[in-house]
């Protein structure tokens, strides 16, 4: 589904560009000023266009422009990932690999334990057809972190929608949706699920695909 594709890209791109822009990172990673400028210029185009795409009133008129920009922007980011991975003159830290979403070849991976933290979820924005979820780390000292815990590369997600005043349904009624690499993300709500109660469950995933314990179901109203 294009909407989910764009939502996932928006979440990961925001983390990716933010990490490149963080103090000293572009120089350390040998990312040229021209490339940094290109990424930031594309993000400046993307952000308002994606907002128009999410608005039901302007979605149709913005879709073609968003698709064209996505093709260019995604290609540039993927090419930069390959460049960074292949550059033997730099050393990618674990944080670089996580926040730049760089795939690490199996032989270079280090063993990490299965995540043992169950995340906590909250809905931080309500809009028509769109809820923004924040997935938090409940560990003392990390409750306000906006980045993933160490050795966690993705957040798994499952969701169900229920009519108001009805009890929550069993876990096997939840639908698993694509995992994401950011602690905040949009849930785009189909028309048939609006004006219901959504429940979301999340869990942490390491670089081997091991899943940690699941969060409690977190309710949020859809509009």
mmCIF file of C-alpha atoms in Angstrom:
data_model
loop_
_atom_site.group_PDB
_atom_site.id
_atom_site.type_symbol
_atom_site.label_atom_id
_atom_site.label_comp_id
_atom_site.label_asym_id
_atom_site.label_seq_id
_atom_site.Cartn_x
_atom_site.Cartn_y
_atom_site.Cartn_z
ATOM 1 C CA UNK A 1 0.000 0.000 0.000
ATOM 2 C CA UNK A 2 1.452 3.364 -1.031
ATOM 3 C CA UNK A 3 0.247 5.119 2.132
ATOM 4 C CA UNK A 4 2.131 2.671 4.374
ATOM 5 C CA UNK A 5 5.200 2.862 2.136
ATOM 6 C CA UNK A 6 5.271 6.653 2.402
ATOM 7 C CA UNK A 7 4.587 6.555 6.147
ATOM 8 C CA UNK A 8 7.499 4.164 6.748
ATOM 9 C CA UNK A 9 9.774 6.223 4.514
ATOM 10 C CA UNK A 10 8.810 9.446 6.296
ATOM 11 C CA UNK A 11 9.647 7.958 9.704
ATOM 12 C CA UNK A 12 12.987 6.454 8.654
ATOM 13 C CA UNK A 13 14.024 9.407 6.470
ATOM 14 C CA UNK A 14 13.457 11.824 9.359
ATOM 15 C CA UNK A 15 15.804 9.796 11.582
ATOM 16 C CA UNK A 16 18.326 9.319 8.747
ATOM 17 C CA UNK A 17 18.596 12.997 7.780
ATOM 18 C CA UNK A 18 18.582 14.048 11.426
ATOM 19 C CA UNK A 19 21.556 11.775 12.147
ATOM 20 C CA UNK A 20 23.506 13.137 9.162
ATOM 21 C CA UNK A 21 22.773 16.693 10.368
ATOM 22 C CA UNK A 22 23.820 15.995 13.970
ATOM 23 C CA UNK A 23 26.960 17.869 14.985
ATOM 24 C CA UNK A 24 30.095 16.442 13.413
ATOM 25 C CA UNK A 25 28.475 13.427 11.792
ATOM 26 C CA UNK A 26 28.661 14.554 8.165
ATOM 27 C CA UNK A 27 32.386 15.304 8.490
ATOM 28 C CA UNK A 28 33.124 12.085 10.373
ATOM 29 C CA UNK A 29 31.194 10.012 7.829
ATOM 30 C CA UNK A 30 32.708 11.912 4.879
ATOM 31 C CA UNK A 31 29.342 13.060 3.569
ATOM 32 C CA UNK A 32 29.995 16.056 1.334
ATOM 33 C CA UNK A 33 28.380 19.449 2.014
ATOM 34 C CA UNK A 34 26.679 19.161 -1.386
ATOM 35 C CA UNK A 35 25.107 15.845 -0.375
ATOM 36 C CA UNK A 36 23.973 17.224 2.988
ATOM 37 C CA UNK A 37 22.403 20.194 1.175
ATOM 38 C CA UNK A 38 20.682 17.872 -1.314
ATOM 39 C CA UNK A 39 19.196 15.748 1.481
ATOM 40 C CA UNK A 40 17.968 18.773 3.400
ATOM 41 C CA UNK A 41 16.483 20.394 0.292
ATOM 42 C CA UNK A 42 14.567 17.234 -0.533
ATOM 43 C CA UNK A 43 13.311 16.999 3.045
ATOM 44 C CA UNK A 44 12.115 20.606 2.826
ATOM 45 C CA UNK A 45 10.097 19.599 -0.243
ATOM 46 C CA UNK A 46 8.917 16.324 1.265
ATOM 47 C CA UNK A 47 7.553 17.554 4.601
ATOM 48 C CA UNK A 48 4.779 19.893 3.342
ATOM 49 C CA UNK A 49 3.982 17.623 0.397
ATOM 50 C CA UNK A 50 3.554 14.619 2.690
ATOM 51 C CA UNK A 51 1.242 16.645 4.929
ATOM 52 C CA UNK A 52 -0.891 17.462 1.880
ATOM 53 C CA UNK A 53 -0.895 13.788 0.907
ATOM 54 C CA UNK A 54 -2.164 12.787 4.369
ATOM 55 C CA UNK A 55 -5.008 15.304 4.178
ATOM 56 C CA UNK A 56 -8.019 13.630 2.508
ATOM 57 C CA UNK A 57 -8.914 16.972 0.913
ATOM 58 C CA UNK A 58 -5.579 17.323 -0.913
ATOM 59 C CA UNK A 59 -4.399 13.719 -1.173
ATOM 60 C CA UNK A 60 -5.327 13.180 -4.816
ATOM 61 C CA UNK A 61 -3.737 16.389 -6.088
ATOM 62 C CA UNK A 62 -0.462 15.732 -4.226
ATOM 63 C CA UNK A 63 -0.036 12.003 -4.851
ATOM 64 C CA UNK A 64 1.816 12.166 -8.192
ATOM 65 C CA UNK A 65 4.253 14.805 -6.905
ATOM 66 C CA UNK A 66 4.886 12.749 -3.772
ATOM 67 C CA UNK A 67 5.480 9.579 -5.788
ATOM 68 C CA UNK A 68 7.992 11.388 -8.020
ATOM 69 C CA UNK A 69 9.814 12.907 -5.053
ATOM 70 C CA UNK A 70 9.840 9.585 -3.214
ATOM 71 C CA UNK A 71 11.512 7.871 -6.181
ATOM 72 C CA UNK A 72 14.343 10.441 -6.191
ATOM 73 C CA UNK A 73 14.716 10.840 -2.436
ATOM 74 C CA UNK A 74 14.627 7.135 -1.619
ATOM 75 C CA UNK A 75 17.155 6.379 -4.378
ATOM 76 C CA UNK A 76 19.533 9.035 -3.032
ATOM 77 C CA UNK A 77 19.295 7.746 0.539
ATOM 78 C CA UNK A 78 19.806 4.111 -0.491
ATOM 79 C CA UNK A 79 22.843 5.103 -2.585
ATOM 80 C CA UNK A 80 24.315 6.991 0.374
ATOM 81 C CA UNK A 81 23.809 3.965 2.605
ATOM 82 C CA UNK A 82 25.809 1.839 0.155
ATOM 83 C CA UNK A 83 28.508 4.518 -0.060
ATOM 84 C CA UNK A 84 28.870 4.649 3.719
ATOM 85 C CA UNK A 85 28.908 0.881 4.026
ATOM 86 C CA UNK A 86 31.610 0.524 1.355
ATOM 87 C CA UNK A 87 33.870 3.340 2.619
ATOM 88 C CA UNK A 88 36.796 1.656 4.393
ATOM 89 C CA UNK A 89 38.112 5.051 5.528
ATOM 90 C CA UNK A 90 35.319 5.509 8.062
ATOM 91 C CA UNK A 91 34.126 3.453 11.016
ATOM 92 C CA UNK A 92 30.393 3.090 11.434
ATOM 93 C CA UNK A 93 29.342 2.968 15.068
ATOM 94 C CA UNK A 94 26.415 0.905 16.297
ATOM 95 C CA UNK A 95 24.402 4.113 16.537
ATOM 96 C CA UNK A 96 25.262 4.971 12.909
ATOM 97 C CA UNK A 97 24.080 1.556 11.735
ATOM 98 C CA UNK A 98 20.814 1.833 13.678
ATOM 99 C CA UNK A 99 19.912 5.421 12.788
ATOM 100 C CA UNK A 100 21.020 5.226 9.159
ATOM 101 C CA UNK A 101 19.202 1.891 8.724
ATOM 102 C CA UNK A 102 22.266 0.270 7.169
ATOM 103 C CA UNK A 103 21.996 -3.450 6.540
ATOM 104 C CA UNK A 104 24.940 -5.274 8.081
ATOM 105 C CA UNK A 105 26.126 -8.419 6.309
ATOM 106 C CA UNK A 106 25.688 -11.587 8.326
ATOM 107 C CA UNK A 107 29.405 -12.202 8.745
ATOM 108 C CA UNK A 108 29.900 -8.737 10.267
ATOM 109 C CA UNK A 109 27.041 -8.959 12.721
ATOM 110 C CA UNK A 110 27.787 -9.330 16.389
ATOM 111 C CA UNK A 111 25.593 -11.468 18.577
ATOM 112 C CA UNK A 112 23.194 -9.522 20.733
ATOM 113 C CA UNK A 113 20.811 -10.771 23.349
ATOM 114 C CA UNK A 114 17.097 -11.032 22.706
ATOM 115 C CA UNK A 115 15.506 -7.714 23.781
ATOM 116 C CA UNK A 116 14.139 -8.073 27.309
ATOM 117 C CA UNK A 117 12.218 -4.783 27.518
ATOM 118 C CA UNK A 118 8.508 -4.452 26.836
ATOM 119 C CA UNK A 119 7.949 -0.960 25.374
ATOM 120 C CA UNK A 120 5.174 1.399 26.395
ATOM 121 C CA UNK A 121 3.010 3.228 23.866
ATOM 122 C CA UNK A 122 1.125 6.504 23.769
ATOM 123 C CA UNK A 123 -0.837 8.363 21.121
ATOM 124 C CA UNK A 124 0.645 11.855 20.786
ATOM 125 C CA UNK A 125 -1.469 13.212 17.921
ATOM 126 C CA UNK A 126 -5.050 12.735 16.791
ATOM 127 C CA UNK A 127 -6.131 13.831 13.300
ATOM 128 C CA UNK A 128 -8.647 12.705 10.713
ATOM 129 C CA UNK A 129 -7.460 9.325 9.482
ATOM 130 C CA UNK A 130 -4.085 9.678 11.206
ATOM 131 C CA UNK A 131 -2.800 8.891 14.691
ATOM 132 C CA UNK A 132 0.831 9.446 15.698
ATOM 133 C CA UNK A 133 2.203 6.872 18.146
ATOM 134 C CA UNK A 134 5.249 7.214 20.397
ATOM 135 C CA UNK A 135 6.917 4.018 21.605
ATOM 136 C CA UNK A 136 8.839 4.617 24.815
ATOM 137 C CA UNK A 137 11.554 2.754 26.687
ATOM 138 C CA UNK A 138 10.357 2.239 30.295
ATOM 139 C CA UNK A 139 13.889 1.648 31.636
ATOM 140 C CA UNK A 140 14.847 4.109 34.371
ATOM 141 C CA UNK A 141 16.854 6.960 32.899
ATOM 142 C CA UNK A 142 15.583 6.317 29.378
ATOM 143 C CA UNK A 143 11.879 7.122 29.648
ATOM 144 C CA UNK A 144 12.266 10.282 27.545
ATOM 145 C CA UNK A 145 14.536 8.764 24.878
ATOM 146 C CA UNK A 146 13.539 9.457 21.297
ATOM 147 C CA UNK A 147 15.908 6.828 19.911
ATOM 148 C CA UNK A 148 15.713 3.041 19.987
ATOM 149 C CA UNK A 149 17.397 1.160 22.852
ATOM 150 C CA UNK A 150 20.874 -0.214 22.249
ATOM 151 C CA UNK A 151 20.930 -3.275 19.943
ATOM 152 C CA UNK A 152 17.305 -2.728 18.905
ATOM 153 C CA UNK A 153 16.894 -2.098 15.174
ATOM 154 C CA UNK A 154 13.125 -2.241 14.662
ATOM 155 C CA UNK A 155 9.804 -2.015 16.455
ATOM 156 C CA UNK A 156 7.240 -4.691 15.673
ATOM 157 C CA UNK A 157 3.581 -3.661 15.616
ATOM 158 C CA UNK A 158 0.132 -5.228 15.780
ATOM 159 C CA UNK A 159 -3.206 -3.430 15.769
ATOM 160 C CA UNK A 160 -6.937 -3.998 16.061
ATOM 161 C CA UNK A 161 -9.935 -1.646 15.792
ATOM 162 C CA UNK A 162 -13.038 -2.147 17.940
ATOM 163 C CA UNK A 163 -16.331 -0.317 18.174
ATOM 164 C CA UNK A 164 -16.702 1.951 21.179
ATOM 165 C CA UNK A 165 -17.952 0.377 24.421
ATOM 166 C CA UNK A 166 -17.019 -3.147 23.331
ATOM 167 C CA UNK A 167 -14.324 -5.090 25.241
ATOM 168 C CA UNK A 168 -10.875 -5.578 23.770
ATOM 169 C CA UNK A 169 -10.582 -8.740 21.696
ATOM 170 C CA UNK A 170 -8.058 -11.580 21.983
ATOM 171 C CA UNK A 171 -4.447 -11.189 20.832
ATOM 172 C CA UNK A 172 -5.035 -13.413 17.802
ATOM 173 C CA UNK A 173 -7.492 -10.848 16.399
ATOM 174 C CA UNK A 174 -4.726 -8.232 16.108
ATOM 175 C CA UNK A 175 -3.220 -7.697 12.660
ATOM 176 C CA UNK A 176 0.557 -7.439 12.494
ATOM 177 C CA UNK A 177 1.744 -4.541 10.340
ATOM 178 C CA UNK A 178 5.216 -3.713 9.041
ATOM 179 C CA UNK A 179 7.940 -3.020 11.592
ATOM 180 C CA UNK A 180 9.490 0.456 11.781
ATOM 181 C CA UNK A 181 12.868 1.873 12.751
ATOM 182 C CA UNK A 182 11.648 4.952 14.600
ATOM 183 C CA UNK A 183 10.109 5.507 18.033
ATOM 184 C CA UNK A 184 7.415 7.739 16.514
ATOM 185 C CA UNK A 185 5.288 6.852 13.531
ATOM 186 C CA UNK A 186 1.914 7.530 11.938
ATOM 187 C CA UNK A 187 -0.931 5.047 11.898
ATOM 188 C CA UNK A 188 -3.032 5.817 8.823
ATOM 189 C CA UNK A 189 -6.599 4.792 9.587
ATOM 190 C CA UNK A 190 -8.820 3.466 6.799
ATOM 191 C CA UNK A 191 -12.297 5.043 6.566
ATOM 192 C CA UNK A 192 -14.016 1.911 7.872
ATOM 193 C CA UNK A 193 -11.952 2.058 11.084
ATOM 194 C CA UNK A 194 -12.552 5.707 11.896
ATOM 195 C CA UNK A 195 -14.609 6.623 14.975
ATOM 196 C CA UNK A 196 -13.544 3.397 16.652
ATOM 197 C CA UNK A 197 -11.039 2.539 19.360
ATOM 198 C CA UNK A 198 -7.693 1.314 18.082
ATOM 199 C CA UNK A 199 -5.424 -0.853 20.211
ATOM 200 C CA UNK A 200 -1.727 -1.132 19.384
ATOM 201 C CA UNK A 201 0.835 -3.631 20.681
ATOM 202 C CA UNK A 202 4.564 -3.176 20.046
ATOM 203 C CA UNK A 203 7.776 -5.084 20.710
ATOM 204 C CA UNK A 204 11.493 -4.564 20.140
ATOM 205 C CA UNK A 205 13.447 -6.524 17.484
ATOM 206 C CA UNK A 206 17.226 -6.995 17.325
ATOM 207 C CA UNK A 207 19.453 -7.378 14.247
ATOM 208 C CA UNK A 208 18.883 -11.144 14.184
ATOM 209 C CA UNK A 209 15.124 -10.730 14.045
ATOM 210 C CA UNK A 210 14.657 -11.865 17.654
ATOM 211 C CA UNK A 211 11.538 -10.416 19.243
ATOM 212 C CA UNK A 212 11.317 -9.096 22.783
ATOM 213 C CA UNK A 213 8.270 -9.121 25.073
ATOM 214 C CA UNK A 214 5.146 -7.359 23.881
ATOM 215 C CA UNK A 215 3.764 -4.159 25.307
ATOM 216 C CA UNK A 216 0.337 -3.941 26.851
ATOM 217 C CA UNK A 217 -2.345 -2.993 24.314
ATOM 218 C CA UNK A 218 -2.600 0.796 24.216
ATOM 219 C CA UNK A 219 -6.006 2.255 23.247
ATOM 220 C CA UNK A 220 -6.426 5.357 21.109
ATOM 221 C CA UNK A 221 -9.496 6.973 19.574
ATOM 222 C CA UNK A 222 -9.680 7.363 15.799
ATOM 223 C CA UNK A 223 -11.355 10.312 14.103
#
